[in-house]
Coordinates of C-alpha atoms and ligand atoms in Angstrom, one line a residue:
L274 CA 56.5 93.9 118.1
W275 CA 54.5 90.7 118.8
Q276 CA 51.4 91.6 117.0
E277 CA 53.0 92.3 114.2
T278 CA 55.0 89.3 114.6
L279 CA 51.4 87.5 115.3
V280 CA 50.1 88.9 111.8
H281 CA 52.9 87.9 109.9
L282 CA 52.8 84.0 111.4
E283 CA 48.3 84.7 110.8
Q284 CA 49.3 85.0 107.1
A285 CA 52.2 82.3 106.9
L286 CA 50.3 79.4 108.6
N287 CA 46.8 77.8 108.0
P288 CA 44.4 78.9 110.6
Q289 CA 43.4 76.0 112.3
H290 CA 47.3 75.8 113.5
F291 CA 47.8 79.6 114.1
T292 CA 44.5 79.2 116.7
T293 CA 45.9 76.4 118.0
W294 CA 49.7 76.3 118.7
I295 CA 50.0 80.1 118.2
K296 CA 47.3 82.2 119.1
P297 CA 47.7 80.7 122.9
I298 CA 51.1 82.2 123.3
R299 CA 51.4 85.1 125.8
F300 CA 53.8 87.8 124.7
V301 CA 56.3 88.7 128.6
S302 CA 59.0 90.6 127.3
L303 CA 61.6 91.2 125.2
K304 CA 65.2 92.2 126.2
K305 CA 68.0 92.7 123.6
D306 CA 68.0 89.4 121.4
L307 CA 66.0 87.8 124.4
I308 CA 62.4 87.3 123.9
Q309 CA 60.1 85.4 126.7
L310 CA 56.9 84.0 125.3
E311 CA 54.4 82.2 127.5
V312 CA 52.7 78.7 126.5
P313 CA 49.8 77.5 128.4
N314 CA 51.6 73.7 128.6
R315 CA 54.3 71.8 128.5
F316 CA 52.9 70.0 125.1
V317 CA 52.5 73.2 123.5
L318 CA 55.7 74.3 124.1
D319 CA 57.4 71.2 122.5
W320 CA 54.7 71.4 119.9
I321 CA 56.3 75.2 119.4
R322 CA 59.7 74.3 119.7
I323 CA 60.0 71.8 117.2
H324 CA 57.6 72.6 114.6
Y325 CA 57.5 76.8 115.0
S326 CA 60.5 77.9 116.8
Q327 CA 62.4 78.6 113.4
L328 CA 59.5 80.0 111.9
I329 CA 58.9 82.6 114.9
Q330 CA 62.6 83.2 114.4
E331 CA 62.7 84.4 111.1
T332 CA 59.6 86.4 111.2
L333 CA 60.8 88.3 114.0
S334 CA 64.2 88.8 111.9
N335 CA 62.0 89.6 108.8
I336 CA 60.2 93.0 111.0
G337 CA 63.7 93.8 112.2
A338 CA 64.1 92.3 115.2
V339 CA 67.5 90.9 115.9
V340 CA 66.2 87.9 118.6
Y341 CA 68.7 85.1 119.0
R342 CA 67.0 83.5 121.9
I343 CA 63.5 82.6 122.5
Q344 CA 62.9 81.7 126.1
F345 CA 59.4 80.2 126.9
S346 CA 57.9 79.6 130.1
I347 CA 54.3 77.7 131.0
A348 CA 51.9 79.3 132.6
T349 CA 51.9 78.8 135.9
Q350 CA 48.4 77.2 136.5
N351 CA 48.7 74.1 134.2
S352 CA 52.3 73.3 135.1
D353 CA 51.9 71.1 138.2
S354 CA 49.6 68.3 136.8
I355 CA 52.0 67.8 133.0
L356 CA 55.4 68.0 134.7
P357 CA 56.1 65.6 137.5
E358 CA 58.7 67.3 139.5
N359 CA 61.2 64.3 139.8
K360 CA 61.6 64.2 135.6
L361 CA 63.5 67.3 135.8
S362 CA 67.2 67.8 136.2
P363 CA 68.4 69.5 139.0
G364 CA 68.9 73.4 138.5
I365 CA 66.7 74.1 135.7
N366 CA 63.6 75.7 136.5
K367 CA 60.4 73.2 136.0
N368 CA 58.8 75.9 134.0
Q369 CA 61.2 77.5 131.7
Q370 CA 62.9 76.3 128.8
E371 CA 65.0 78.3 126.5
I372 CA 65.6 77.8 122.6
K373 CA 69.2 79.5 122.0
I374 CA 70.0 79.9 118.6
E375 CA 73.7 80.2 118.3
P376 CA 74.9 83.6 117.8
Q377 CA 75.6 83.2 114.4
P378 CA 76.6 85.9 112.2
R379 CA 73.1 87.0 111.1
S380 CA 73.3 85.6 107.2
C381 CA 73.4 82.2 108.5
N382 CA 70.0 82.2 109.6
Y383 CA 69.4 82.7 105.9
A384 CA 71.6 80.5 104.0
F385 CA 68.9 77.2 103.2
N386 CA 70.9 74.4 102.5
L387 CA 73.8 76.2 100.3
N388 CA 77.2 74.9 100.1
S389 CA 80.0 77.2 101.7
K390 CA 82.8 75.5 99.9
Y391 CA 81.8 76.4 96.2
S392 CA 83.1 79.7 95.1
F393 CA 83.8 81.6 91.8
D394 CA 87.4 81.8 93.2
E395 CA 87.4 78.3 93.2
F396 CA 85.8 78.1 89.6
V397 CA 88.1 78.3 86.5
S398 CA 86.4 79.6 84.1
G399 CA 87.4 78.9 80.2
S400 CA 86.2 78.9 76.8
S401 CA 83.8 76.5 77.4
N402 CA 81.8 78.0 80.6
Q403 CA 82.9 81.7 80.7
F404 CA 78.7 82.6 79.4
A405 CA 77.9 80.7 82.6
Y406 CA 80.4 82.1 84.7
A407 CA 80.1 85.6 83.8
A408 CA 76.2 85.4 84.0
A409 CA 76.2 84.3 87.4
M410 CA 78.8 86.6 88.2
A411 CA 76.3 89.4 86.6
V412 CA 73.6 87.6 88.8
A413 CA 75.7 87.3 92.0
N414 CA 76.5 91.0 92.0
N415 CA 73.3 92.6 91.1
P416 CA 70.3 89.8 92.5
A417 CA 67.4 90.3 90.6
T418 CA 68.3 93.0 88.2
T419 CA 70.4 92.1 85.6
Y420 CA 69.1 88.5 84.5
N421 CA 65.9 87.0 86.3
P422 CA 65.4 84.1 85.6
L423 CA 69.0 82.9 85.3
F424 CA 69.0 79.7 83.9
I425 CA 71.8 77.4 83.5
Y426 CA 72.3 74.4 81.6
G427 CA 75.0 71.5 81.0
G428 CA 76.2 67.7 81.2
V429 CA 76.4 66.5 83.9
G430 CA 79.9 67.1 86.2
L431 CA 79.9 70.5 84.4
G432 CA 79.5 72.5 87.3
K433 CA 76.4 73.7 87.9
T434 CA 76.5 73.0 91.0
H435 CA 79.7 74.8 91.9
L436 CA 78.1 77.6 90.1
V437 CA 74.9 77.9 91.4
N438 CA 76.3 77.6 94.9
A439 CA 78.6 80.1 94.7
I440 CA 76.2 82.8 93.7
G441 CA 74.1 82.1 96.7
N442 CA 77.4 82.5 98.6
A443 CA 78.5 85.7 97.0
I444 CA 75.0 87.2 97.6
L445 CA 75.3 86.1 100.8
R446 CA 78.9 87.8 101.9
K447 CA 77.3 90.8 99.9
N448 CA 73.9 90.9 101.3
P449 CA 73.6 88.9 104.8
D450 CA 70.3 89.9 105.8
M451 CA 69.2 88.4 102.4
K452 CA 67.1 85.2 102.3
V453 CA 68.7 82.7 100.0
C454 CA 68.0 79.2 99.5
Y455 CA 69.4 76.4 97.7
Y456 CA 67.1 73.3 96.8
T457 CA 67.6 70.3 94.4
S458 CA 64.4 70.1 92.7
E459 CA 64.0 66.6 93.7
K460 CA 64.3 68.0 97.3
F461 CA 61.8 70.4 96.3
M462 CA 59.5 67.8 95.1
N463 CA 59.6 65.6 98.4
E464 CA 59.4 68.5 101.0
L465 CA 55.8 69.3 98.7
I466 CA 54.4 65.6 99.4
N467 CA 55.7 65.8 103.1
S468 CA 53.7 69.1 103.0
L469 CA 50.7 67.9 101.9
R470 CA 50.5 64.7 103.4
Y471 CA 50.8 66.5 106.7
A472 CA 48.3 69.2 105.8
K473 CA 51.4 72.2 106.1
M474 CA 51.1 73.9 102.7
D475 CA 50.9 77.0 103.5
E476 CA 54.0 76.9 105.6
F477 CA 55.7 75.3 102.7
R478 CA 54.2 78.3 100.4
N479 CA 55.6 81.0 102.3
K480 CA 59.0 79.5 103.4
F481 CA 59.9 79.6 99.4
R482 CA 57.7 82.4 98.6
T483 CA 59.6 84.7 101.4
M484 CA 62.7 84.1 99.8
D485 CA 65.2 86.7 97.9
V486 CA 67.4 84.5 95.6
L487 CA 66.2 80.9 95.0
L488 CA 68.3 78.7 93.6
I489 CA 66.8 75.7 92.0
D490 CA 69.1 72.9 90.8
D491 CA 68.5 70.4 88.5
V492 CA 64.8 70.9 87.6
Q493 CA 64.5 68.3 84.7
F494 CA 64.0 66.3 87.9
I495 CA 60.7 67.8 88.1
A496 CA 59.3 67.3 84.5
G497 CA 56.3 65.0 84.4
K498 CA 55.6 65.7 87.7
E499 CA 52.1 67.6 87.8
R500 CA 51.6 68.5 91.1
T501 CA 55.1 70.3 92.2
Q502 CA 55.4 72.0 88.2
E503 CA 52.2 73.3 89.5
E504 CA 53.4 74.6 92.9
F505 CA 56.7 75.5 91.0
F506 CA 54.9 77.6 88.8
H507 CA 53.3 79.6 91.5
T508 CA 56.8 79.9 93.7
F509 CA 58.1 81.3 90.4
N510 CA 55.7 84.2 89.8
S511 CA 55.6 84.9 92.9
L512 CA 58.8 85.7 93.8
Y513 CA 59.5 87.5 90.3
E514 CA 56.5 89.6 90.7
S515 CA 58.5 90.8 94.0
H516 CA 61.5 91.2 91.9
K517 CA 63.5 88.0 93.9
Q518 CA 66.0 86.7 91.9
I519 CA 65.7 83.1 90.7
V520 CA 68.7 80.7 89.0
V521 CA 67.5 77.1 87.7
T522 CA 69.7 74.7 86.6
S523 CA 69.3 71.8 83.9
D524 CA 71.0 68.9 82.5
K525 CA 69.6 70.2 79.0
F526 CA 68.2 73.2 77.4
P527 CA 64.4 74.5 78.4
K528 CA 62.6 73.4 74.8
E529 CA 64.7 69.7 75.0
I530 CA 63.2 68.7 78.4
P531 CA 60.6 66.3 77.6
G532 CA 57.5 66.6 80.3
L533 CA 58.1 70.0 81.1
E534 CA 55.3 72.2 80.9
E535 CA 54.8 74.7 78.5
R536 CA 53.8 77.6 80.7
L537 CA 57.2 76.6 83.4
R538 CA 59.1 76.4 80.1
S539 CA 58.2 80.0 78.8
R540 CA 59.1 81.2 81.9
F541 CA 62.7 80.1 82.2
E542 CA 63.1 81.6 78.8
W543 CA 62.1 85.0 80.0
G544 CA 65.6 85.8 81.4
L545 CA 69.2 84.2 80.3
I546 CA 69.9 81.1 79.3
A547 CA 73.4 80.0 79.5
D548 CA 75.1 76.8 78.8
I549 CA 78.3 75.0 80.0
Q550 CA 80.1 72.9 77.6
A551 CA 82.7 70.4 78.4
P552 CA 85.7 71.9 79.2
D553 CA 88.5 71.9 76.3
M554 CA 92.6 70.8 77.2
E555 CA 93.6 74.2 78.9
T556 CA 90.3 74.4 81.0
K557 CA 90.8 70.5 82.2
H558 CA 94.4 71.4 82.5
A559 CA 93.7 74.5 84.6
I560 CA 91.0 72.9 87.0
L561 CA 93.6 69.8 87.8
K562 CA 95.8 72.4 88.9
M563 CA 94.1 73.6 91.0
K564 CA 92.1 70.6 92.7
A565 CA 95.7 68.9 93.0
E566 CA 97.0 72.0 94.8
Q567 CA 94.3 72.1 96.9
N568 CA 94.0 69.0 98.1
G569 CA 98.0 69.0 98.6
I570 CA 98.5 66.6 95.8
N571 CA 102.2 67.4 94.1
L572 CA 101.1 67.1 90.6
P573 CA 104.1 67.1 88.1
E574 CA 103.1 69.3 84.9
D575 CA 103.7 66.0 82.5
V576 CA 101.2 63.9 83.9
A577 CA 98.7 67.3 84.2
L578 CA 98.8 67.3 80.7
F579 CA 98.0 63.7 80.4
L580 CA 95.1 63.5 82.5
A581 CA 93.9 67.1 81.0
N582 CA 94.4 64.8 77.2
S583 CA 93.6 61.8 77.6
I584 CA 90.5 61.3 80.0
S585 CA 86.9 62.5 80.7
S586 CA 85.4 65.6 79.9
N587 CA 83.4 65.0 83.0
V588 CA 85.2 67.7 86.0
R589 CA 83.6 65.6 88.8
E590 CA 85.6 62.4 87.1
L591 CA 88.5 64.2 86.7
E592 CA 88.5 65.3 89.8
G593 CA 88.1 61.4 90.9
F594 CA 90.9 60.6 89.3
L595 CA 93.1 62.8 90.3
V596 CA 91.8 62.1 94.0
R597 CA 93.1 57.9 93.1
I598 CA 96.1 59.2 91.5
G599 CA 96.8 61.4 95.2
A600 CA 95.7 58.4 97.4
F601 CA 97.7 56.4 95.5
A602 CA 101.2 57.8 95.7
S603 CA 100.3 58.8 99.6
L604 CA 99.9 54.9 100.4
T605 CA 102.7 53.9 98.7
S606 CA 105.3 57.0 99.8
T607 CA 106.0 57.5 96.0
P608 CA 105.5 60.6 93.9
V609 CA 103.0 60.9 91.4
T610 CA 104.8 59.9 87.5
L611 CA 103.4 59.6 84.5
T612 CA 104.2 55.8 84.7
M613 CA 102.4 55.7 87.9
A614 CA 99.4 57.5 86.6
R615 CA 99.0 55.4 83.6
E616 CA 98.7 52.0 85.8
V617 CA 96.7 53.4 88.4
L618 CA 94.0 54.7 85.6
K619 CA 94.8 51.5 83.1
D620 CA 91.4 49.9 83.6
I621 CA 89.8 53.3 83.1
L622 CA 91.5 53.9 79.9
V623 CA 91.1 51.1 77.9
E624 CA 87.6 51.5 78.8
K625 CA 87.4 55.0 77.6
N626 CA 89.3 54.1 74.5
R627 CA 87.2 51.2 73.5
E628 CA 84.9 51.9 70.5
L629 CA 81.5 52.9 71.2
S630 CA 78.9 50.9 69.7
I631 CA 76.5 52.2 67.8
E632 CA 73.8 50.7 69.9
E633 CA 75.2 52.7 73.0
I634 CA 74.8 56.1 70.8
Q635 CA 71.2 55.0 69.7
K636 CA 70.1 54.2 73.3
V637 CA 71.9 57.7 74.9
V638 CA 70.2 59.8 71.7
A639 CA 66.9 58.1 72.8
T640 CA 67.4 58.6 76.6
Y641 CA 68.0 62.3 75.8
Y642 CA 64.8 62.8 73.7
N643 CA 62.9 60.7 75.8
I644 CA 62.1 58.3 73.0
K645 CA 62.2 54.7 72.5
V646 CA 64.9 53.4 70.5
S647 CA 62.7 51.6 68.1
E648 CA 61.6 54.9 66.8
I649 CA 65.3 55.8 66.2
K650 CA 65.6 53.3 64.3
S651 CA 62.1 53.1 62.5
S652 CA 61.3 55.4 59.4
R653 CA 58.9 57.2 60.9
R654 CA 58.4 60.9 59.8
L655 CA 57.4 63.1 62.7
K656 CA 59.1 65.8 63.8
V657 CA 59.9 64.5 67.5
L658 CA 61.4 61.6 65.8
V659 CA 63.2 62.8 63.0
L660 CA 65.5 65.0 64.3
P661 CA 66.9 62.7 67.2
R662 CA 67.6 60.1 64.4
Q663 CA 69.2 62.1 62.4
I664 CA 71.2 63.2 65.2
A665 CA 72.3 59.5 66.4
M666 CA 73.4 59.0 62.4
Y667 CA 75.6 62.0 62.6
L668 CA 77.2 60.9 66.2
S669 CA 77.2 57.0 64.7
R670 CA 79.7 58.8 61.5
Q671 CA 81.5 61.0 63.7
L672 CA 82.5 58.5 67.0
T673 CA 82.6 55.0 65.2
S674 CA 84.5 53.7 62.3
Y675 CA 81.7 52.5 60.8
S676 CA 80.3 52.6 56.9
Y677 CA 77.5 54.3 55.7
P678 CA 75.8 51.3 54.4
E679 CA 76.6 49.3 58.2
I680 CA 75.5 52.4 59.8
G681 CA 71.9 52.2 57.5
E682 CA 71.7 48.7 58.4
R683 CA 72.0 49.4 61.8
F684 CA 69.3 51.3 61.6
G685 CA 66.5 49.3 61.0
G686 CA 68.1 48.7 57.1
K687 CA 68.1 52.0 55.8
D688 CA 70.1 52.8 52.5
H689 CA 73.1 54.4 52.9
S690 CA 72.3 57.5 50.5
T691 CA 69.7 58.2 54.0
I692 CA 72.5 58.6 56.0
I693 CA 74.4 60.8 54.0
H694 CA 71.3 63.2 53.7
A695 CA 70.7 62.6 57.5
I696 CA 74.9 63.4 58.6
K697 CA 75.1 66.2 55.6
K698 CA 71.6 68.0 57.4
I699 CA 72.8 67.9 60.7
E700 CA 76.9 69.2 59.6
K701 CA 75.1 71.8 57.8
A702 CA 72.1 72.6 60.8
I703 CA 75.1 73.0 63.5
E704 CA 76.7 76.1 61.8
N705 CA 74.6 78.7 62.4
D706 CA 72.4 76.5 65.2
Y707 CA 74.4 77.3 68.0
Q708 CA 72.0 75.7 70.3
L709 CA 71.9 72.2 68.6
S710 CA 75.4 72.3 68.7
A711 CA 75.3 72.5 72.5
T712 CA 73.1 69.7 72.0
I713 CA 74.6 67.4 70.3
N714 CA 78.2 68.4 72.4
N715 CA 76.1 67.6 75.7
I716 CA 75.0 63.9 73.9
K717 CA 78.4 63.2 73.2
N718 CA 80.0 64.0 77.1
A719 CA 77.1 61.8 77.7
L720 CA 78.3 59.4 75.8
A721 CA 81.7 60.1 77.5
H722 CA 83.7 60.9 74.2
Ligands
ADP253 P1 77.1 69.5 88.2 O1 76.2 69.7 89.1 O2 76.9 70.1 86.9 O3 76.6 68.3 87.8 P2 79.2 69.9 89.6 O4 78.7 71.4 90.0 O5 78.7 68.7 91.0 O6 78.8 69.8 88.9 O7 80.6 69.8 89.4 C1 81.8 68.6 89.8 C2 82.5 68.8 90.2 O8 83.3 69.4 89.6 C3 82.4 69.6 91.9 O9 83.6 69.1 92.5 C4 83.5 71.1 91.0 O10 83.9 71.6 92.3 C5 84.2 70.3 90.1 N1 84.1 71.6 88.6 C6 83.1 71.6 87.8 N2 83.7 72.7 86.9 C7 84.4 73.3 87.7 C8 85.4 75.0 87.2 N3 85.3 74.9 86.1 N4 86.4 74.6 88.2 C9 86.6 74.0 89.5 N5 85.9 73.0 89.9 C10 84.8 72.3 89.0
MG254 MG1 74.5 68.9 90.4

């Protein structure tokens, strides 16, 4: 068994690290869930404990050994000189150190970063998210056999992180032996940078490539980061080829993520792409009811309807308002009423009902497409500029009360017929182009209207 473990470790580690740290370990015994290993000295012991005990334990589990405790002892001939007698607490064998891995349900060893508070049960599905919800459930029920990769995209606070974690938790409940890993793409990048700095790339690669399920949240952050995209590309291929489930989320459709490499984009399109739209009134209402119950807030029907109707479609924000109202009620020992809710949210509501400016629309659209506001206002006919420009014009008409000539003026002095033409074009396009209409909804969501 130990021989086999060594073979795996040798593959997983850089040869020098393997020779320095792992090779000198001598196998002593394996009894039940306890493995005893011997190392040459205290220094090696500490080093292994910090850097390799988890890997060793994982490797053992991977080859089928249920090991909860690893006991290291120091080979006798070296120990005395290294370990001064007086530094030891009484009662502890000076040459032994045991690393105890809490005998949790085995699954916990395989849940990397997963947030256990997110489940499908606590996700309200409605027309705005039912496609993503159904796809997520399908993946959770049959990982790597239905949709691979699953790509979920949608605006801020609409439940992407909740859904991917729910997938991971559901898979683990059904398959406690699977290795399920949740990472934001940012964390993936930071870990990569560290691994490069400390020459631990083998460990890094091995870690991700031995997962059964890899959940990468907010992948848009790695756009433009060449090295990270390359590494992620190889991780993706390796997992995909060995039929492991990959789930990726983003705030945009793959084609619209500026700076995302073509090869990654095309891989994201191999599987299923599901969007989450801003929730409609009914869904917001249902979410509020559920969250109120979870937080022990007594939410009368009229207040729930008022909240669902009058404010944000960002669920995270909605939750924040609810918590504020609940806190106010509890601090003042008064029940939640409509008057009270209006009072507590007064400032926010004024802010929300204020009319948008065309400048804000231009700015949000420009940011979304990673172009400059001046480019949106210009007359350049480049394809990458024309669509955002037309969308900005369309939204300016839809979300403000400016006239066509006034809009034209704010788009670098264009004729009103240019504006009318652009708006007609978008109106027509969204009739058949589901993706475009989802994009526009996304931008509206970012504008919080
Ligand atoms: P995102 O990752 O898309 O920005 P999150 O998943 O972090 O959004 O969701 C924000 C908050 O809203 C979380 O607390 C989440 O539980 C909640 N939430 C979002 N959508 C739903 C939903 N459909 N049902 C219940 N809670 C939701
Ligand atoms: Mg998120």
